[in-house]
PDB file of C-alpha atoms in Angstrom:
ATOM      1  CA  MET A  92     -10.086   3.088 -23.818  1.00  0.00           C
ATOM      2  CA  GLY A  93     -13.002   1.538 -25.284  1.00  0.00           C
ATOM      3  CA  LEU A  94     -13.891  -0.932 -22.636  1.00  0.00           C
ATOM      4  CA  PHE A  95     -15.729   1.185 -20.885  1.00  0.00           C
ATOM      5  CA  SER A  96     -18.782   3.409 -21.359  1.00  0.00           C
ATOM      6  CA  ARG A  97     -18.259   6.771 -19.307  1.00  0.00           C
ATOM      7  CA  ARG A  98     -20.367   9.025 -18.084  1.00  0.00           C
ATOM      8  CA  LYS A  99     -19.038  12.495 -17.844  1.00  0.00           C
ATOM      9  CA  LYS A 100     -18.748  14.092 -14.384  1.00  0.00           C
ATOM     10  CA  PRO A 101     -20.587  17.584 -14.201  1.00  0.00           C
ATOM     11  CA  SER A 102     -18.189  19.501 -14.770  1.00  0.00           C
ATOM     12  CA  GLU A 103     -16.194  21.443 -11.942  1.00  0.00           C
ATOM     13  CA  PRO A 104     -13.537  24.044 -11.714  1.00  0.00           C
ATOM     14  CA  THR A 105     -10.398  21.883 -11.042  1.00  0.00           C
ATOM     15  CA  PRO A 106      -7.143  23.720  -9.955  1.00  0.00           C
ATOM     16  CA  PRO A 107      -4.282  22.883 -12.219  1.00  0.00           C
ATOM     17  CA  ALA A 108      -2.717  19.631 -10.809  1.00  0.00           C
ATOM     18  CA  ALA A 109       0.540  18.070 -11.918  1.00  0.00           C
ATOM     19  CA  THR A 110      -1.153  15.784 -14.035  1.00  0.00           C
ATOM     20  CA  PRO A 111       1.342  12.451 -15.205  1.00  0.00           C
ATOM     21  CA  PRO A 112       2.100  12.385 -19.087  1.00  0.00           C
ATOM     22  CA  ALA A 113      -0.468   9.969 -20.493  1.00  0.00           C
ATOM     23  CA  ALA A 114       1.274   6.809 -21.769  1.00  0.00           C
ATOM     24  CA  GLU A 115       2.539   6.513 -25.283  1.00  0.00           C
ATOM     25  CA  PRO A 116       0.358   5.473 -27.912  1.00  0.00           C
ATOM     26  CA  GLN A 117       0.417   1.414 -28.650  1.00  0.00           C
ATOM     27  CA  PRO A 118      -1.102   0.443 -32.085  1.00  0.00           C
ATOM     28  CA  TRP A 119       0.273  -2.374 -32.049  1.00  0.00           C
ATOM     29  CA  LYS A 120      -2.096  -3.416 -29.515  1.00  0.00           C
ATOM     30  CA  ASP A 121      -4.398  -4.932 -31.818  1.00  0.00           C
ATOM     31  CA  GLU A 122      -1.682  -7.274 -33.371  1.00  0.00           C
ATOM     32  CA  ILE A 123      -2.190  -9.192 -29.984  1.00  0.00           C
ATOM     33  CA  PRO A 124      -5.080 -11.469 -29.354  1.00  0.00           C
ATOM     34  CA  TRP A 125      -7.583 -11.433 -26.734  1.00  0.00           C
ATOM     35  CA  GLY A 126      -6.971 -13.745 -24.083  1.00  0.00           C
ATOM     36  CA  THR A 127      -2.934 -13.858 -24.254  1.00  0.00           C
ATOM     37  CA  PRO A 128      -1.627 -13.612 -20.543  1.00  0.00           C
ATOM     38  CA  TYR A 129       0.924 -10.906 -19.668  1.00  0.00           C
ATOM     39  CA  GLY A 130       4.509 -11.853 -20.922  1.00  0.00           C
ATOM     40  CA  GLY A 131       6.657  -9.118 -19.897  1.00  0.00           C
ATOM     41  CA  ARG A 132       6.992  -6.957 -22.137  1.00  0.00           C
ATOM     42  CA  GLU A 133       8.031  -3.576 -21.718  1.00  0.00           C
ATOM     43  CA  LEU A 134       5.196  -1.433 -20.393  1.00  0.00           C
ATOM     44  CA  GLY A 135       3.921   1.818 -21.457  1.00  0.00           C
ATOM     45  CA  LEU A 136       3.221   3.547 -18.354  1.00  0.00           C
ATOM     46  CA  PRO A 137       3.942   7.161 -17.397  1.00  0.00           C
ATOM     47  CA  ALA A 138       7.158   6.547 -15.349  1.00  0.00           C
ATOM     48  CA  PRO A 139      10.011   3.514 -15.194  1.00  0.00           C
ATOM     49  CA  LEU A 140       9.042   0.381 -13.194  1.00  0.00           C
ATOM     50  CA  ALA A 141      10.648   1.596 -10.197  1.00  0.00           C
ATOM     51  CA  VAL A 142       9.340   1.793  -6.301  1.00  0.00           C
ATOM     52  CA  GLU A 143       9.844   5.679  -6.441  1.00  0.00           C
ATOM     53  CA  SER A 144       7.490   5.559  -9.819  1.00  0.00           C
ATOM     54  CA  ALA A 145       4.431   3.763  -7.626  1.00  0.00           C
ATOM     55  CA  PRO A 146       2.595   7.045  -6.737  1.00  0.00           C
ATOM     56  CA  VAL A 147       3.057   8.571 -10.688  1.00  0.00           C
ATOM     57  CA  ILE A 148       1.785   5.397 -11.647  1.00  0.00           C
ATOM     58  CA  ALA A 149      -0.796   5.125  -9.350  1.00  0.00           C
ATOM     59  CA  GLU A 150      -2.568   8.734 -10.084  1.00  0.00           C
ATOM     60  CA  TRP A 151      -1.971   8.178 -13.572  1.00  0.00           C
ATOM     61  CA  PHE A 152      -4.527   5.137 -12.968  1.00  0.00           C
ATOM     62  CA  VAL A 153      -6.674   7.242 -11.285  1.00  0.00           C
ATOM     63  CA  GLY A 154      -6.549   9.784 -14.339  1.00  0.00           C
ATOM     64  CA  ILE A 155      -7.572   6.979 -16.899  1.00  0.00           C
ATOM     65  CA  PHE A 156     -11.198   6.709 -14.756  1.00  0.00           C
ATOM     66  CA  ALA A 157     -11.815  10.478 -13.439  1.00  0.00           C
ATOM     67  CA  ASP A 158     -14.684  11.283 -15.658  1.00  0.00           C
ATOM     68  CA  ASP A 159     -16.440   7.894 -14.828  1.00  0.00           C
ATOM     69  CA  ASP A 160     -19.074   8.669 -12.170  1.00  0.00           C
ATOM     70  CA  ASP A 161     -19.600   4.551 -11.233  1.00  0.00           C
ATOM     71  CA  VAL A 162     -15.211   4.789 -10.079  1.00  0.00           C
ATOM     72  CA  ASP A 163     -14.474   6.399  -7.120  1.00  0.00           C
ATOM     73  CA  LEU A 164     -10.356   6.331  -6.979  1.00  0.00           C
ATOM     74  CA  ASP A 165      -9.685   8.087  -3.668  1.00  0.00           C
ATOM     75  CA  PHE A 166      -7.056   6.280  -2.487  1.00  0.00           C
ATOM     76  CA  SER A 167      -9.299   4.905   0.569  1.00  0.00           C
ATOM     77  CA  VAL A 168      -9.703   0.904   0.761  1.00  0.00           C
ATOM     78  CA  ARG A 169     -12.852   1.181  -0.345  1.00  0.00           C
ATOM     79  CA  SER A 170     -12.057   2.618  -3.257  1.00  0.00           C
ATOM     80  CA  ILE A 171     -10.487  -1.038  -4.018  1.00  0.00           C
ATOM     81  CA  ALA A 172     -13.633  -2.519  -4.537  1.00  0.00           C
ATOM     82  CA  ASP A 173     -14.247  -0.178  -7.494  1.00  0.00           C
ATOM     83  CA  VAL A 174     -10.812  -1.289  -8.872  1.00  0.00           C
ATOM     84  CA  ASP A 175     -12.114  -4.854  -8.754  1.00  0.00           C
ATOM     85  CA  SER A 176     -15.098  -3.365 -10.683  1.00  0.00           C
ATOM     86  CA  ILE A 177     -12.921  -1.959 -13.604  1.00  0.00           C
ATOM     87  CA  LEU A 178     -10.625  -4.947 -13.685  1.00  0.00           C
ATOM     88  CA  THR A 179     -14.144  -7.497 -13.984  1.00  0.00           C
ATOM     89  CA  HIS A 180     -14.009  -6.088 -17.437  1.00  0.00           C
ATOM     90  CA  PHE A 181     -10.872  -7.514 -18.998  1.00  0.00           C
ATOM     91  CA  GLU A 182     -11.590 -11.217 -17.262  1.00  0.00           C
ATOM     92  CA  GLU A 183     -10.877 -13.817 -19.930  1.00  0.00           C
ATOM     93  CA  ARG A 184      -9.316 -11.056 -22.187  1.00  0.00           C
ATOM     94  CA  GLY A 185      -5.677 -11.900 -21.588  1.00  0.00           C
ATOM     95  CA  SER A 186      -3.611  -9.318 -19.557  1.00  0.00           C
ATOM     96  CA  GLU A 187      -0.966  -8.599 -22.298  1.00  0.00           C
ATOM     97  CA  ARG A 188      -3.740  -6.257 -24.066  1.00  0.00           C
ATOM     98  CA  THR A 189      -4.765  -4.601 -20.528  1.00  0.00           C
ATOM     99  CA  ALA A 190      -1.229  -4.767 -19.204  1.00  0.00           C
ATOM    100  CA  GLU A 191      -0.692  -1.122 -18.783  1.00  0.00           C
ATOM    101  CA  VAL A 192      -3.940  -0.920 -17.440  1.00  0.00           C
ATOM    102  CA  THR A 193      -3.609  -4.127 -14.768  1.00  0.00           C
ATOM    103  CA  ALA A 194      -0.094  -2.924 -13.692  1.00  0.00           C
ATOM    104  CA  ALA A 195      -1.384   0.562 -12.760  1.00  0.00           C
ATOM    105  CA  SER A 196      -4.090  -0.941 -11.058  1.00  0.00           C
ATOM    106  CA  GLY A 197      -1.773  -2.695  -8.667  1.00  0.00           C
ATOM    107  CA  PHE A 198       0.287   0.126  -8.005  1.00  0.00           C
ATOM    108  CA  TYR A 199      -3.013   2.110  -6.844  1.00  0.00           C
ATOM    109  CA  VAL A 200      -3.754  -0.570  -4.932  1.00  0.00           C
ATOM    110  CA  GLY A 201      -0.599  -0.811  -3.008  1.00  0.00           C
ATOM    111  CA  GLU A 202      -0.713   3.084  -2.710  1.00  0.00           C
ATOM    112  CA  VAL A 203      -3.701   2.914  -0.705  1.00  0.00           C
ATOM    113  CA  PHE A 204      -1.909   1.030   1.733  1.00  0.00           C
ATOM    114  CA  VAL A 205       1.115   2.775   1.873  1.00  0.00           C
ATOM    115  CA  ARG A 206      -1.259   6.193   2.330  1.00  0.00           C
ATOM    116  CA  HIS A 207      -3.862   4.264   5.057  1.00  0.00           C
ATOM    117  CA  LEU A 208      -1.206   2.055   7.144  1.00  0.00           C
ATOM    118  CA  GLY A 209       2.277   3.075   6.739  1.00  0.00           C
ATOM    119  CA  PHE A 210       3.461  -0.075   3.879  1.00  0.00           C
ATOM    120  CA  ARG A 211       5.982   0.673   1.964  1.00  0.00           C
ATOM    121  CA  TRP A 212       7.073  -0.346  -1.689  1.00  0.00           C
ATOM    122  CA  VAL A 213       9.487  -2.930  -2.461  1.00  0.00           C
ATOM    123  CA  VAL A 214      11.209  -5.109  -5.425  1.00  0.00           C
ATOM    124  CA  ALA A 215       9.585  -8.145  -4.294  1.00  0.00           C
ATOM    125  CA  ASN A 216      11.703 -11.063  -6.412  1.00  0.00           C
ATOM    126  CA  ASP A 217       9.988 -13.747  -4.892  1.00  0.00           C
ATOM    127  CA  PHE A 218      10.637 -16.416  -6.903  1.00  0.00           C
ATOM    128  CA  PRO A 219      13.825 -15.792  -9.297  1.00  0.00           C
ATOM    129  CA  HIS A 220      13.745 -19.019 -10.658  1.00  0.00           C
ATOM    130  CA  LEU A 221      10.491 -18.353 -11.969  1.00  0.00           C
ATOM    131  CA  ASN A 222      11.814 -15.648 -14.304  1.00  0.00           C
ATOM    132  CA  VAL A 223       8.502 -13.565 -13.431  1.00  0.00           C
ATOM    133  CA  PRO A 224       8.182 -10.134 -15.539  1.00  0.00           C
ATOM    134  CA  GLU A 225       9.780  -7.221 -13.706  1.00  0.00           C
ATOM    135  CA  ALA A 226       6.004  -5.572 -13.734  1.00  0.00           C
ATOM    136  CA  LEU A 227       4.837  -8.757 -11.461  1.00  0.00           C
ATOM    137  CA  ASN A 228       8.077  -7.883  -9.090  1.00  0.00           C
ATOM    138  CA  PHE A 229       6.609  -4.881  -7.079  1.00  0.00           C
ATOM    139  CA  ALA A 230       5.217  -5.714  -3.259  1.00  0.00           C
ATOM    140  CA  VAL A 231       4.249  -3.679  -0.190  1.00  0.00           C
ATOM    141  CA  VAL A 232       5.556  -3.994   2.731  1.00  0.00           C
ATOM    142  CA  SER A 233       3.927  -3.748   6.230  1.00  0.00           C
ATOM    143  CA  PRO A 234       5.804  -2.558   9.049  1.00  0.00           C
ATOM    144  CA  THR A 235       4.128  -5.598  10.846  1.00  0.00           C
ATOM    145  CA  SER A 236       2.583  -8.214   9.252  1.00  0.00           C
ATOM    146  CA  GLY A 237       4.621  -9.013   6.125  1.00  0.00           C
ATOM    147  CA  ALA A 238       4.367  -8.088   2.064  1.00  0.00           C
ATOM    148  CA  TYR A 239       2.015  -8.493  -0.355  1.00  0.00           C
ATOM    149  CA  ASN A 240       2.895  -8.840  -4.082  1.00  0.00           C
ATOM    150  CA  ILE A 241      -0.202  -6.597  -4.942  1.00  0.00           C
ATOM    151  CA  VAL A 242       0.576  -5.909  -8.507  1.00  0.00           C
ATOM    152  CA  ASN A 243       1.128  -9.709  -8.860  1.00  0.00           C
ATOM    153  CA  LYS A 244      -2.201  -9.653  -7.532  1.00  0.00           C
ATOM    154  CA  ALA A 245      -3.941  -7.485 -10.195  1.00  0.00           C
ATOM    155  CA  PHE A 246      -2.528  -9.604 -12.977  1.00  0.00           C
ATOM    156  CA  LYS A 247      -3.922 -12.850 -11.016  1.00  0.00           C
ATOM    157  CA  ARG A 248      -7.473 -10.681 -10.817  1.00  0.00           C
ATOM    158  CA  VAL A 249      -7.416 -10.523 -14.513  1.00  0.00           C
ATOM    159  CA  GLU A 250      -6.187 -13.681 -15.539  1.00  0.00           C
ATOM    160  CA  ASN A 251      -8.387 -16.013 -12.612  1.00  0.00           C
ATOM    161  CA  GLY A 252     -11.763 -13.570 -12.059  1.00  0.00           C
ATOM    162  CA  ASP A 253     -13.175 -12.934  -8.864  1.00  0.00           C
ATOM    163  CA  GLU A 254     -11.665 -15.752  -7.104  1.00  0.00           C
ATOM    164  CA  ASP A 255      -8.577 -12.887  -6.720  1.00  0.00           C
ATOM    165  CA  SER A 256     -10.629 -10.435  -5.874  1.00  0.00           C
ATOM    166  CA  LEU A 257      -8.698  -7.527  -4.984  1.00  0.00           C
ATOM    167  CA  ALA A 258     -11.250  -6.066  -2.550  1.00  0.00           C
ATOM    168  CA  PHE A 259     -11.401  -9.708  -0.762  1.00  0.00           C
ATOM    169  CA  PHE A 260      -7.697  -9.523  -0.724  1.00  0.00           C
ATOM    170  CA  ALA A 261      -7.696  -5.740   1.132  1.00  0.00           C
ATOM    171  CA  GLN A 262     -10.146  -7.303   3.654  1.00  0.00           C
ATOM    172  CA  TYR A 263      -7.290  -9.776   4.379  1.00  0.00           C
ATOM    173  CA  ILE A 264      -4.265  -7.794   4.525  1.00  0.00           C
ATOM    174  CA  VAL A 265      -6.706  -5.023   6.547  1.00  0.00           C
ATOM    175  CA  ALA A 266      -7.034  -7.914   8.901  1.00  0.00           C
ATOM    176  CA  ASN A 267      -3.780  -8.818   9.090  1.00  0.00           C
ATOM    177  CA  GLU A 268      -2.725  -5.652   9.995  1.00  0.00           C
ATOM    178  CA  SER A 269      -4.739  -5.158  12.487  1.00  0.00           C
ATOM    179  CA  ALA A 270      -4.130  -8.288  14.222  1.00  0.00           C
ATOM    180  CA  ALA A 271      -0.471  -7.641  13.732  1.00  0.00           C
ATOM    181  CA  ARG A 272      -0.814  -4.190  15.673  1.00  0.00           C
ATOM    182  CA  GLY A 273      -2.635  -5.742  18.449  1.00  0.00           C
TER     183      GLY A 273
END
């Protein structure tokens, strides 16, 4: 990606896995100036934007950082801090150039809640009159505590920095869920 210096993990035999396909190369990105907010263009993700695609997009995100020793994306709530760390590299650069990875990070965080807390994915067109880009309209819904537009939150994290921390947001969600479940 060019934004991270990666240290290779020690090689270990890995069983053949169903690896999500890589996104298409996007040479046009060189024409997008840094600092441009995401404007809603079609994203080059390994699967179409759909509720059913959330796990595939999340796994693709994991694959991007699989060789990075400083990142442990194991779908635990703790790993959301690593996602925050990744997105720190995108701050003040605008989310247009990083839209694919930013969206995928939101799908990853949402999948953490789906896998560990029984949430489910929904299309969450919260504000149709605002004409929000399609990629930002995906949320996870708790069986007890409400809906969280987690993909949009990932874009806010890139645009606004630490004040929109995903790790802090995750703590809030877990606390809400614990209180709702009693």
